Structure formats: C-alpha cells, structure tokens
Short mmCIF file of C-alpha atoms in Angstrom, two decimals:
data_model
loop_
_atom_site.label_atom_id
_atom_site.label_comp_id
_atom_site.label_asym_id
_atom_site.label_seq_id
_atom_site.Cartn_x
_atom_site.Cartn_y
_atom_site.Cartn_z
CA MET A 1 3.10 26.18 -3.05
CA SER A 2 0.87 28.05 -0.62
CA CYS A 3 -2.13 26.25 -2.06
CA LEU A 4 -0.51 22.89 -1.39
CA THR A 5 0.41 23.87 2.13
CA LEU A 6 -3.17 24.95 2.79
CA LEU A 7 -4.49 21.67 1.40
CA ASN A 8 -2.07 19.67 3.53
CA GLY A 9 -3.15 21.66 6.57
CA ALA A 10 -6.80 21.05 5.79
CA ILE A 11 -6.24 17.31 5.52
CA ARG A 12 -4.33 17.17 8.75
CA ASN A 13 -6.49 19.54 10.81
CA GLY A 14 -9.93 19.39 9.21
CA PHE A 15 -10.33 15.66 8.77
CA GLY A 16 -8.12 14.63 11.67
CA LYS A 17 -6.98 11.16 10.72
CA ALA A 18 -6.56 10.90 6.97
CA SER A 19 -9.49 8.89 5.64
CA PHE A 20 -7.76 7.80 2.47
CA SER A 21 -4.83 5.57 1.73
CA THR A 22 -1.86 6.67 -0.28
CA THR A 23 0.20 4.55 -2.62
CA GLN A 24 3.94 4.53 -2.88
CA SER A 25 5.28 7.36 -4.93
CA LEU A 26 6.35 6.47 -8.45
CA GLN A 27 9.33 8.83 -8.19
CA GLN A 28 8.48 10.06 -11.66
CA ILE A 29 9.99 13.28 -12.89
CA ILE A 30 6.96 15.32 -13.85
CA LYS A 31 5.95 18.92 -13.27
CA LEU A 32 6.57 19.95 -9.64
CA SER A 33 8.94 17.05 -8.92
CA ARG A 34 11.96 17.97 -6.84
CA LEU A 35 15.38 17.08 -8.21
CA ARG A 36 18.94 17.04 -6.98
CA VAL A 37 21.59 19.18 -8.64
CA VAL A 38 24.78 17.14 -8.89
CA ASP A 39 27.12 19.57 -10.66
CA ASN A 40 29.42 21.96 -8.79
CA SER A 41 27.71 25.20 -9.93
CA ALA A 42 27.29 27.92 -7.30
CA LEU A 43 23.56 28.18 -7.99
CA GLY A 44 23.03 24.44 -7.68
CA ARG A 45 25.00 24.21 -4.45
CA ALA A 46 23.17 27.17 -2.93
CA ALA A 47 19.79 25.66 -3.83
CA MET A 48 20.67 22.26 -2.36
CA GLN A 49 22.06 23.79 0.82
CA SER A 50 19.08 26.10 1.32
CA GLY A 51 16.83 23.04 1.56
CA LYS A 52 14.85 24.10 -1.50
CA PRO A 53 16.04 21.86 -4.31
CA PRO A 54 14.90 22.76 -7.83
CA ARG A 55 11.40 21.93 -8.95
CA CYS A 56 10.73 20.68 -12.44
CA ILE A 57 8.28 23.03 -14.16
CA HIS A 58 8.41 21.55 -17.62
CA VAL A 59 9.67 18.42 -19.35
CA TYR A 60 10.55 19.01 -22.98
CA LYS A 61 8.81 15.88 -24.14
CA ASN A 62 5.33 14.91 -25.27
CA THR A 63 4.77 12.38 -22.51
CA GLY A 64 5.52 14.89 -19.76
CA VAL A 65 7.53 12.28 -17.86
CA GLY A 66 11.25 12.87 -17.74
CA THR A 67 13.86 10.14 -17.86
CA ILE A 68 17.64 10.06 -18.25
CA GLY A 69 18.93 12.34 -20.97
CA ASP A 70 15.77 14.49 -21.11
CA LYS A 71 15.83 18.26 -21.03
CA ILE A 72 13.76 19.98 -18.38
CA LEU A 73 12.98 23.48 -17.15
CA VAL A 74 13.34 23.99 -13.41
CA ALA A 75 12.52 26.65 -10.88
CA ILE A 76 15.61 27.16 -8.76
CA MET A 77 16.22 29.95 -6.22
CA GLY A 78 13.51 32.05 -7.84
CA GLN A 79 14.94 31.67 -11.32
CA LYS A 80 14.02 29.60 -14.35
CA LYS A 81 16.87 27.40 -15.55
CA ARG A 82 17.17 24.58 -18.04
CA GLY A 83 18.87 21.34 -17.23
CA TYR A 84 19.33 17.70 -18.17
CA ILE A 85 18.27 14.66 -16.17
CA ILE A 86 21.27 12.37 -15.65
CA GLY A 87 19.92 9.85 -13.16
CA CYS A 88 16.49 8.53 -12.23
CA ARG A 89 14.96 6.82 -9.23
CA GLN A 90 12.43 4.96 -11.31
CA LYS A 91 12.92 1.38 -12.35
CA GLN A 92 15.20 1.20 -15.36
CA ALA A 93 15.79 -1.27 -18.16
CA ALA A 94 18.28 -4.11 -17.65
CA GLY A 95 21.84 -2.82 -17.48
CA VAL A 96 20.81 0.80 -16.96
CA PRO A 97 21.64 2.11 -13.49
CA ARG A 98 18.90 3.25 -11.15
CA PHE A 99 19.93 5.99 -8.74
CA ASP A 100 18.75 6.75 -5.22
CA SER A 101 17.89 10.32 -6.23
CA ASN A 102 16.70 12.14 -9.34
CA ASN A 103 19.86 13.85 -10.52
CA MET A 104 20.20 16.79 -12.88
CA VAL A 105 22.76 19.25 -14.15
CA LEU A 106 21.99 22.89 -14.85
CA VAL A 107 22.74 24.47 -18.20
CA ASP A 108 22.44 28.06 -19.38
CA ASP A 109 20.34 29.23 -22.32
CA SER A 110 23.05 28.34 -24.83
CA GLY A 111 23.23 24.78 -23.46
CA THR A 112 26.57 25.20 -21.66
CA PRO A 113 26.69 23.59 -18.19
CA LEU A 114 26.83 26.04 -15.26
CA GLY A 115 29.22 23.82 -13.36
CA THR A 116 32.58 22.38 -14.35
CA ARG A 117 32.25 18.90 -12.90
CA ILE A 118 29.55 16.31 -12.14
CA ARG A 119 30.04 14.89 -8.65
CA VAL A 120 28.28 11.54 -9.13
CA PRO A 121 28.53 8.79 -11.75
CA VAL A 122 26.59 9.24 -14.98
CA PRO A 123 24.85 6.36 -16.79
CA SER A 124 27.16 5.08 -19.49
CA CYS A 125 24.33 4.59 -21.97
CA LEU A 126 23.91 8.38 -22.15
CA ARG A 127 27.13 8.52 -24.15
CA GLY A 128 25.08 7.25 -27.06
CA LYS A 129 23.15 10.54 -26.93
CA ALA A 130 26.24 12.72 -27.20
CA THR A 131 24.84 15.05 -29.81
CA GLY A 132 24.55 18.84 -29.80
CA ASP A 133 24.37 20.49 -26.39
CA PHE A 134 24.20 17.24 -24.46
CA SER A 135 27.81 16.42 -25.34
CA LYS A 136 28.83 19.48 -23.31
CA VAL A 137 27.17 17.92 -20.27
CA LEU A 138 28.93 14.61 -20.82
CA ALA A 139 32.23 16.45 -21.17
CA ILE A 140 32.10 17.51 -17.50
CA ALA A 141 31.20 14.03 -16.18
CA SER A 142 33.82 12.58 -13.87
CA LYS A 143 32.71 8.95 -13.82
CA PHE A 144 30.47 6.67 -15.83
CA VAL A 145 28.69 3.62 -14.51
CA MET B 1 -9.16 -34.34 1.94
CA ALA B 2 -9.75 -37.09 -0.55
CA ALA B 3 -9.46 -40.71 0.38
CA SER B 4 -6.07 -42.35 0.37
CA ILE B 5 -4.84 -43.22 -3.04
CA ALA B 6 -2.39 -45.96 -3.71
CA LEU B 7 0.14 -44.62 -6.08
CA ALA B 8 2.87 -46.55 -7.78
CA ARG B 9 5.54 -44.75 -9.63
CA GLN B 10 8.42 -45.75 -11.77
CA ILE B 11 11.40 -43.53 -11.45
CA THR B 12 14.42 -43.94 -13.58
CA ARG B 13 17.50 -43.29 -11.59
CA VAL B 14 20.59 -42.19 -13.43
CA ASN B 15 23.93 -42.41 -11.68
CA ILE B 16 26.37 -39.53 -11.79
CA ASN B 17 28.74 -41.33 -14.11
CA ASN B 18 25.85 -42.62 -16.23
CA THR B 19 27.22 -46.13 -16.16
CA LYS B 20 24.49 -47.72 -14.11
CA ILE B 21 20.82 -47.28 -14.64
CA CYS B 22 18.58 -48.87 -12.07
CA ARG B 23 14.85 -48.76 -11.85
CA LEU B 24 13.10 -48.09 -8.63
CA SER B 25 9.42 -48.27 -7.95
CA THR B 26 7.91 -46.61 -4.92
CA VAL B 27 4.48 -47.17 -3.53
CA CYS B 28 2.76 -44.46 -1.57
CA THR B 29 -0.37 -45.48 0.24
CA ASP B 30 -1.24 -42.45 2.29
CA GLY B 31 -3.50 -39.47 1.70
CA ALA B 32 -2.78 -35.99 0.44
CA PHE B 33 0.14 -35.32 2.74
CA CYS B 34 2.05 -38.33 1.54
CA ASN B 35 0.76 -38.23 -2.00
CA ALA B 36 3.82 -37.91 -4.15
CA SER B 37 2.08 -35.70 -6.66
CA LEU B 38 1.55 -33.16 -3.88
CA LYS B 39 5.12 -33.17 -2.68
CA ARG B 40 6.79 -29.98 -3.69
CA TYR B 41 10.10 -28.32 -3.13
CA SER B 42 10.17 -24.67 -2.35
CA ASP B 43 11.51 -22.85 -5.38
CA VAL B 44 13.23 -20.41 -3.08
CA ALA B 45 16.52 -21.92 -2.04
CA PRO B 46 16.47 -22.38 1.74
CA SER B 47 19.68 -21.95 3.68
CA ARG B 48 21.67 -25.13 3.42
CA SER B 49 22.39 -25.11 7.13
CA ASP B 50 18.71 -25.51 7.94
CA PRO B 51 17.43 -29.02 8.37
CA GLU B 52 15.50 -29.75 5.21
CA PRO B 53 11.88 -30.83 5.52
CA ASP B 54 11.16 -34.56 5.63
CA VAL B 55 9.24 -34.33 2.40
CA VAL B 56 12.33 -33.31 0.52
CA GLU B 57 14.56 -35.78 2.37
CA SER B 58 12.40 -38.75 1.49
CA HIS B 59 12.25 -37.79 -2.13
CA ASN B 60 15.90 -37.01 -2.54
CA GLU B 61 16.84 -40.63 -2.28
CA THR B 62 15.70 -40.92 -5.87
CA LEU B 63 18.08 -38.20 -6.95
CA SER B 64 21.81 -38.09 -6.82
CA ASN B 65 23.31 -35.53 -4.46
CA ALA B 66 24.55 -33.41 -7.33
CA GLN B 67 21.09 -33.15 -8.82
CA ALA B 68 19.48 -32.34 -5.49
CA HIS B 69 21.94 -29.48 -5.18
CA TYR B 70 20.87 -27.91 -8.50
CA ARG B 71 17.86 -26.16 -7.04
CA TYR B 72 20.18 -24.08 -4.89
CA ILE B 73 22.74 -23.26 -7.54
CA PHE B 74 20.29 -22.38 -10.29
CA PRO B 75 16.77 -21.88 -9.04
CA GLU B 76 15.87 -20.12 -12.29
CA ILE B 77 16.14 -23.38 -14.22
CA LEU B 78 12.85 -24.46 -12.63
CA PRO B 79 9.74 -23.50 -14.59
CA ASN B 80 7.22 -20.90 -13.54
CA PRO B 81 5.15 -22.37 -10.70
CA ASP B 82 2.03 -20.72 -12.15
CA SER B 83 0.39 -23.64 -13.97
CA THR B 84 -1.41 -21.33 -16.41
CA ARG B 85 1.96 -20.17 -17.68
CA ARG B 86 3.48 -23.63 -18.13
CA ASN B 87 4.46 -24.89 -21.53
CA LYS B 88 6.64 -27.98 -21.57
CA VAL B 89 8.07 -27.47 -25.03
CA CYS B 90 8.93 -23.86 -24.33
CA GLU B 91 10.54 -24.83 -21.02
CA MET B 92 12.66 -27.48 -22.68
CA LEU B 93 13.85 -25.09 -25.41
CA GLU B 94 14.64 -22.44 -22.82
CA ARG B 95 16.53 -24.95 -20.72
CA ASN B 96 18.66 -25.92 -23.69
CA ASP B 97 19.42 -22.27 -24.38
CA MET B 98 20.28 -21.69 -20.73
CA MET B 99 22.68 -24.60 -20.61
CA ASN B 100 24.28 -23.49 -23.87
CA ARG B 101 24.79 -20.05 -22.40
CA ARG B 102 26.20 -21.53 -19.21
CA SER B 103 28.71 -23.53 -21.23
CA VAL B 104 30.30 -20.28 -22.46
CA LEU B 105 29.59 -17.97 -19.50
CA GLU B 106 30.38 -19.10 -16.00
CA ILE B 107 27.39 -18.11 -13.86
CA PRO B 108 28.43 -18.80 -10.27
CA GLU B 109 26.20 -19.99 -7.47
CA PHE B 110 25.03 -16.86 -5.68
CA TYR B 111 22.42 -15.74 -3.20
CA VAL B 112 20.80 -12.53 -2.11
CA GLY B 113 23.52 -10.94 0.03
CA SER B 114 26.45 -12.19 -2.06
CA ILE B 115 28.86 -9.65 -3.53
CA LEU B 116 29.29 -9.94 -7.28
CA ALA B 117 31.19 -8.18 -10.03
CA VAL B 118 29.51 -8.07 -13.43
CA THR B 119 31.38 -7.16 -16.58
CA ALA B 120 28.97 -6.20 -19.32
CA SER B 121 29.39 -5.07 -22.90
CA ASP B 122 29.27 -1.31 -23.22
CA LYS B 123 30.13 0.03 -26.61
CA TYR B 124 30.80 3.51 -25.25
CA ALA B 125 33.29 2.46 -22.56
CA ALA B 126 37.01 2.01 -23.04
CA GLY B 127 37.68 -1.61 -23.95
CA ASN B 128 33.98 -2.02 -24.79
CA THR B 129 33.20 -3.36 -21.32
CA SER B 130 32.12 -1.84 -18.03
CA ARG B 131 32.40 -3.50 -14.66
CA PHE B 132 30.05 -3.01 -11.74
CA VAL B 133 30.53 -4.39 -8.25
CA GLY B 134 27.73 -4.63 -5.75
CA ILE B 135 25.72 -6.65 -3.31
CA CYS B 136 22.90 -8.73 -4.73
CA ILE B 137 19.77 -7.29 -3.13
CA ASP B 138 17.18 -9.26 -5.02
CA ARG B 139 16.85 -11.94 -7.67
CA GLY B 140 13.99 -13.52 -9.52
CA GLY B 141 12.49 -14.60 -12.80
CA CYS B 142 12.22 -18.03 -14.37
CA GLY B 143 14.07 -19.42 -17.34
CA LEU B 144 15.88 -17.08 -19.68
CA ARG B 145 14.21 -14.08 -18.05
CA ALA B 146 16.04 -14.56 -14.74
CA TRP B 147 17.40 -11.33 -13.27
CA PHE B 148 19.27 -10.02 -10.26
CA ILE B 149 19.90 -6.55 -8.85
CA LEU B 150 23.29 -5.32 -7.67
CA ARG B 151 23.57 -2.32 -5.39
CA ASN B 152 26.55 -0.18 -4.48
CA VAL B 153 27.25 3.37 -3.30
CA ILE B 154 29.67 5.38 -5.42
CA ASP B 155 30.53 8.97 -4.48
CA ASP B 156 27.76 8.96 -1.85
CA GLN B 157 25.26 8.07 -4.54
CA GLY B 158 23.33 4.83 -4.21
CA ILE B 159 23.30 3.00 -7.53
CA GLU B 160 21.51 -0.18 -8.50
CA ILE B 161 21.75 -2.10 -11.73
CA MET B 162 19.42 -4.90 -12.72
CA TYR B 163 21.06 -7.51 -14.94
CA GLU B 164 19.41 -10.24 -16.94
CA MET B 165 21.38 -13.37 -16.11
CA TYR B 166 21.25 -14.86 -19.59
CA SER B 167 21.63 -11.62 -21.48
CA PRO B 168 24.26 -11.80 -24.24
CA MET B 169 25.49 -8.40 -23.02
CA ILE B 170 27.04 -9.99 -19.93
CA ARG B 171 30.67 -10.95 -20.44
CA GLU B 172 31.63 -12.15 -16.99
CA ILE B 173 30.05 -12.69 -13.59
CA GLN B 174 32.63 -12.89 -10.84
CA MET B 175 31.82 -14.00 -7.32
CA LEU B 176 33.67 -11.78 -4.86
CA LYS B 177 32.10 -12.97 -1.65
CA LEU B 178 29.69 -15.87 -1.42
CA GLU B 179 27.40 -15.43 1.53
CA LYS B 180 23.78 -15.16 2.50
CA ARG B 181 21.99 -12.65 4.65
CA LEU B 182 19.12 -13.14 7.04
CA ASP B 183 16.44 -12.08 4.52
CA GLU B 184 15.32 -13.26 1.09
CA SER B 185 15.35 -9.72 -0.27
CA LEU B 186 17.54 -6.83 0.81
CA LEU B 187 15.52 -4.01 -0.78
CA TYR B 188 15.55 -2.32 2.63
CA LEU B 189 19.18 -1.36 2.00
CA ARG B 190 17.68 1.53 -0.01
CA ASP B 191 16.50 2.99 3.29
CA ALA B 192 19.65 2.14 5.22
CA PRO B 193 22.70 4.37 5.67
CA ASN B 194 25.20 4.24 2.82
CA GLU B 195 27.86 2.29 4.68
CA TYR B 196 25.70 -0.85 4.56
CA SER B 197 25.83 -0.95 0.77
CA THR B 198 29.26 0.48 0.04
CA PHE B 199 31.70 -1.95 -1.57
CA ASP B 200 35.09 -1.31 -3.01
CA PHE B 201 35.42 -1.90 -6.77
CA ASP B 202 38.93 -3.29 -6.19
CA MET B 203 37.70 -5.70 -3.56
CA ALA B 204 39.71 -8.92 -3.40
CA GLU B 205 37.93 -12.18 -4.04
CA VAL B 206 37.12 -14.05 -0.83
CA PRO B 207 37.99 -17.69 -1.52
CA HIS B 208 35.26 -20.28 -1.18
CA VAL B 209 35.72 -24.01 -1.60
CA ALA B 210 33.17 -25.43 -4.01
CA GLY B 211 30.54 -27.52 -2.26
CA ASP B 212 31.38 -25.99 1.08
CA HIS B 213 28.80 -24.55 3.47
CA VAL B 214 27.63 -21.08 2.41
CA PRO B 215 28.12 -18.73 5.37
CA ILE B 216 25.20 -16.64 6.60
CA ASN B 217 26.09 -13.09 7.52
CA PRO B 218 24.09 -12.27 10.67
CA LEU B 219 24.47 -8.52 10.16
CA LYS B 220 21.53 -6.48 11.42
CA VAL B 221 20.96 -3.23 9.56
CA LYS B 222 19.98 -0.05 11.33
CA LEU B 223 17.57 1.72 8.99
CA ARG B 224 17.24 5.47 8.66
CA SER B 225 14.15 6.96 10.25
CA ARG B 226 10.93 7.19 8.26
CA PRO B 227 9.77 8.01 5.55
CA TRP B 228 10.74 4.76 3.87
CA LEU B 229 10.01 3.27 0.47
CA GLU B 230 8.13 0.37 2.03
CA ARG B 231 6.42 -0.43 5.33
CA TYR B 232 9.15 -2.59 6.77
CA GLU B 233 7.37 -3.17 10.07
CA ARG B 234 4.86 -5.33 8.16
CA GLN B 235 7.44 -7.53 6.47
CA ASP B 236 8.80 -9.61 9.35
CA LEU B 237 12.41 -8.83 8.50
CA LYS B 238 15.18 -10.69 10.29
CA GLY B 239 18.09 -8.55 9.17
CA VAL B 240 17.06 -5.15 10.55
CA GLU B 241 17.52 -3.71 13.99
CA ASP B 242 14.59 -2.40 16.02
CA LEU B 243 12.71 0.01 13.75
CA GLY B 244 11.96 2.43 16.56
CA LEU B 245 8.36 3.15 15.54
CA ALA B 246 5.35 4.17 17.61
CA GLN B 247 3.23 1.30 18.93
CA LYS B 248 0.39 2.03 16.48
CA PHE B 249 2.56 0.89 13.55
CA TYR B 250 3.19 -2.51 15.14
CA ASP B 251 -0.49 -2.83 16.07
CA ARG B 252 -1.52 -2.21 12.49
CA ALA B 253 1.12 -4.64 11.23
CA LYS B 254 -0.30 -7.27 13.57
CA GLN B 255 -3.81 -6.64 12.29
CA LEU B 256 -2.71 -7.12 8.70
CA ALA B 257 -0.46 -10.10 9.33
CA THR B 258 -1.52 -13.44 7.84
CA PRO B 259 0.23 -15.98 10.08
CA TRP B 260 -2.08 -18.78 8.90
CA GLU B 261 -0.74 -18.67 5.36
CA LYS B 262 2.18 -20.88 6.18
CA TYR B 263 -0.33 -23.67 6.85
CA ASP B 264 -2.15 -23.09 3.55
CA ILE B 265 -1.23 -26.17 1.55
CA MET B 266 -2.99 -25.01 -1.61
CA LYS B 267 -1.11 -21.73 -1.54
CA GLN B 268 2.15 -23.57 -1.15
CA TYR B 269 1.12 -25.94 -3.92
CA ARG B 270 0.45 -23.09 -6.33
CA ALA B 271 3.67 -21.27 -5.45
CA THR B 272 6.03 -24.18 -6.03
CA VAL B 273 6.92 -26.74 -8.67
CA THR B 274 6.14 -30.41 -8.03
CA ALA B 275 9.01 -32.67 -7.03
CA GLU B 276 8.37 -34.82 -10.11
CA ASP B 277 8.68 -31.82 -12.40
CA GLN B 278 11.83 -30.72 -10.63
CA ASP B 279 13.39 -34.16 -10.94
CA GLU B 280 12.59 -34.18 -14.63
CA VAL B 281 14.26 -30.81 -15.11
CA PHE B 282 17.34 -31.74 -13.14
CA ARG B 283 17.72 -35.09 -14.82
CA ASP B 284 17.41 -33.34 -18.15
CA ILE B 285 20.26 -30.92 -17.47
CA HIS B 286 22.46 -33.24 -15.45
CA GLU B 287 24.68 -34.51 -18.25
CA LYS B 288 25.25 -31.07 -19.71
CA GLN B 289 26.01 -29.67 -16.28
CA GLN B 290 28.64 -32.35 -15.69
CA GLN B 291 30.33 -31.42 -18.95
CA ILE B 292 30.24 -27.73 -18.04
CA GLU B 293 31.77 -28.40 -14.65
CA GLN B 294 34.54 -30.53 -16.14
CA ALA B 295 35.34 -27.82 -18.66
CA ARG B 296 35.40 -25.27 -15.84
CA ILE B 297 37.88 -27.33 -13.81
CA VAL B 298 40.17 -27.69 -16.82
CA ARG B 299 39.94 -23.94 -17.54
CA ARG B 300 40.76 -23.06 -13.94
CA ARG B 301 43.70 -25.44 -13.83
CA ARG B 302 45.08 -24.04 -17.07
CA LYS B 303 44.69 -20.51 -15.76
CA LYS B 304 46.49 -21.40 -12.55
CA LEU B 305 49.36 -23.02 -14.45
CA GLN B 306 49.70 -19.97 -16.66
CA SER B 307 49.77 -17.61 -13.68
CA ASN B 308 52.44 -19.78 -11.97
CA ARG B 309 54.77 -19.52 -14.94
#
C-alpha cells in the first residue's frame, strides 16, 4: 500500500505530467482488486462504511482471475477472510448479468456466510453451482436475476 | 474519380400482394456519386422523422414501402458490411434460420432507448423462465449473432444483461415502451445516476400503433463526475448535459476529432451494404415476413377475443 502511494506520488510530482497513456481498466478480479461486500454482516458493513472495501489477496483458481461463483481470500479490516464472488463488472456471456460493481459475500472458515441476507440480486446461473459450501451462500440470497 | 459510366440495370419489382410483377430498367449516366453500385444505405437505422437522403429516396421507388421499412425493423438481417467476411450462401442460410425463428418468436421493432422485457429459459427458476426488464442501451451484430443489452437498476445495483436475439433460450420479447433516444448507444448510462436507468418490473405496456412514428425521447442525462468508464467529451454525445470538465479536456477532444470522416466516401462505402444487396435481402424475406405478420395479427385478435370473454 505504502509502496503504491509512493509510486503514485513519484509519478505525479517527479515527472509532472504523466508521460504515458493508460488504458481502460479491465475490472478483473485479481490480487489487490477491491470488491464490494453485499451481505449484511457487521464486518462487511463496517469495511464498506470505513471507505476501505476488502482487497482480494488470492483467487482459489489456477488462472488467478476471479469470476462469478469463485472463492477468494480477502483482506478486510486487518483480517483475512474467505468469500465468494457473486457479481462481476467484466463482460459476461449472453444471458448472464453484468453488475456495476464486483460483489462478494464473506464466509467463515467453515464456509458459513457471516451475514444472513444478500442485499442485491444474485445471478440465477449460480444456482447450478449449488454444491457444498456454496449452497449456504445461495440460501441467504434474497433475489435472483 | 473515374469517368462516367453508363449503367443499365434490370430490377424485378415484386408487388406486396405478389400478383403483379413488372420489370423496370433504369439507366444511370453519371459518375461515382450517381453510380448505382456506389449507392448505399446506412446500416444504422436513422430516425424516421429525419428527412432521408436523396440517394435512398431515389432508390426506394424500386422497392415497396414495406420492404423499405425492413431496414429499420430488423437491421440485423443485413449482411456484414465487411466484404472480406461476406459469404452469400452462408447469409442466405442464416436468413432462412432467422425468418424461421421469427415465425415462432415475435421479435418486435426496437431501438436503442426502448424499454423491453425479455423472458428467457432458466432451468433453475420457478416455472423454468426468468424475466428481465430494462432499457436497451446498445445493439449490434449481424445475422444470427445479433445481440442487444438491457440495463436496469435493482436494489441500487446496476445490472445489465446481453441477450442474443436469435438464441433458443429466449421465450418472449415484449416491447414495453417503443422510443428512441438522442444517441445511437447509451453506454454512458453506466456513469449516470441510478434514476436514469431504473425501470419498474411491473411497468405497464405503453401502447404504440404499428407503423406509427417512433417518438424520440429528448431526455438529457446528467452524468456523475469523473472518473468515467469512457471519455465522453470525445464522443459528441447529444443526450448528455454539460459535462462540466476543465477546458483542457475539450481542447484535447477537439485535437483528436475527425470531422472530415463524414465526407469520406470510401469509409462510408466500407461501413455499409450496397443498396442492391439490401434490395436482394429484403426481396428474399418479403414473402415470409408477410406470412409472419398475418399470423401475428390472427394471434393478437384471438388473444383479444379470449380476454374479452
């Protein structure tokens, strides 16, 4: 974090006008991506209100790019928590909803959701993945789209 | 430009009721601008209220009104304007498939800015279908690959779904409000406050008489402040309010603008399908389309009678 801030400062102060062009962000969920907690857990709410939303620090997947239904590890309020991605900003396949934010729900180590309700719609296609711990997440969804 | 070429063409004109077939030959004696092989329609449907260019007007006399209207109601039926991607046989087969699909699924005339409800198969949902209502923010694709994007805000969460128009997963496409907006693409609604893209799922259908003028909604959207997903100041958008940026952004946009491109005939030529090719397509589908429309009228009447009982 401090390293990044220093680098940003160097770009802004040292070089004056940035001499490089930047492309539009892909909005991919990779390591260090920020996410939005959409369940009603106290920890999630506190993190969103403090202005420091959780950062993804690992995607449990070989590609390293998270998409809907994937399990991730996040850094939230100084803790490490696991969670599931339930909505992506990236372009999706036909019929799969694309959300305006990267949404996630927090789960504890046994895979039980920390909250009791998901405040936003959940992609309907995720119901095909209702196996093991993920079915507990779907059980607290309030709406499917 | 090349010297004037005298060009004689034979166009078979088919009447709507297919009873009369008359042959008409036209002779064009001017250069490139009048050369019939260079006349092209835009494959983007212009607003019907606008006066159409003379080029189109003069050519339309060879087509019946119904056929001339097809390029607005299904622009995706036209082939890919990129000549390297053209394949006549493939286009014909796709066209047949599209018309077969249209005979069982009513795909209404719609534009970017119209509000649609799509019912799609969803094996996990109750009743095996799920319905999504939203404003069409973009559409594209040729042939069977045609797509459109619907956007809505549910529980303060912006949601977009891209549907493939000819996908067998789609059960019903319902037109809730037929209208156009000031721009060809409304992707900037992603950077606008939620109220601009919030639509009620129980919204009542706004009636529209078939063949009537499609209203243009002159709504101007007030975007949120930067950062945005795109650089809207460079896009010459009609449907947004003043962006409220520093002068340097507009200066840069002016530097990068390409106002001469609208005079680039070759660019226009490559981006559109020739009038001859369009006529061929529309003539090809005309009979089938008439049958589909007849069947639709009968279905509607039957439905109305049943609801009256």
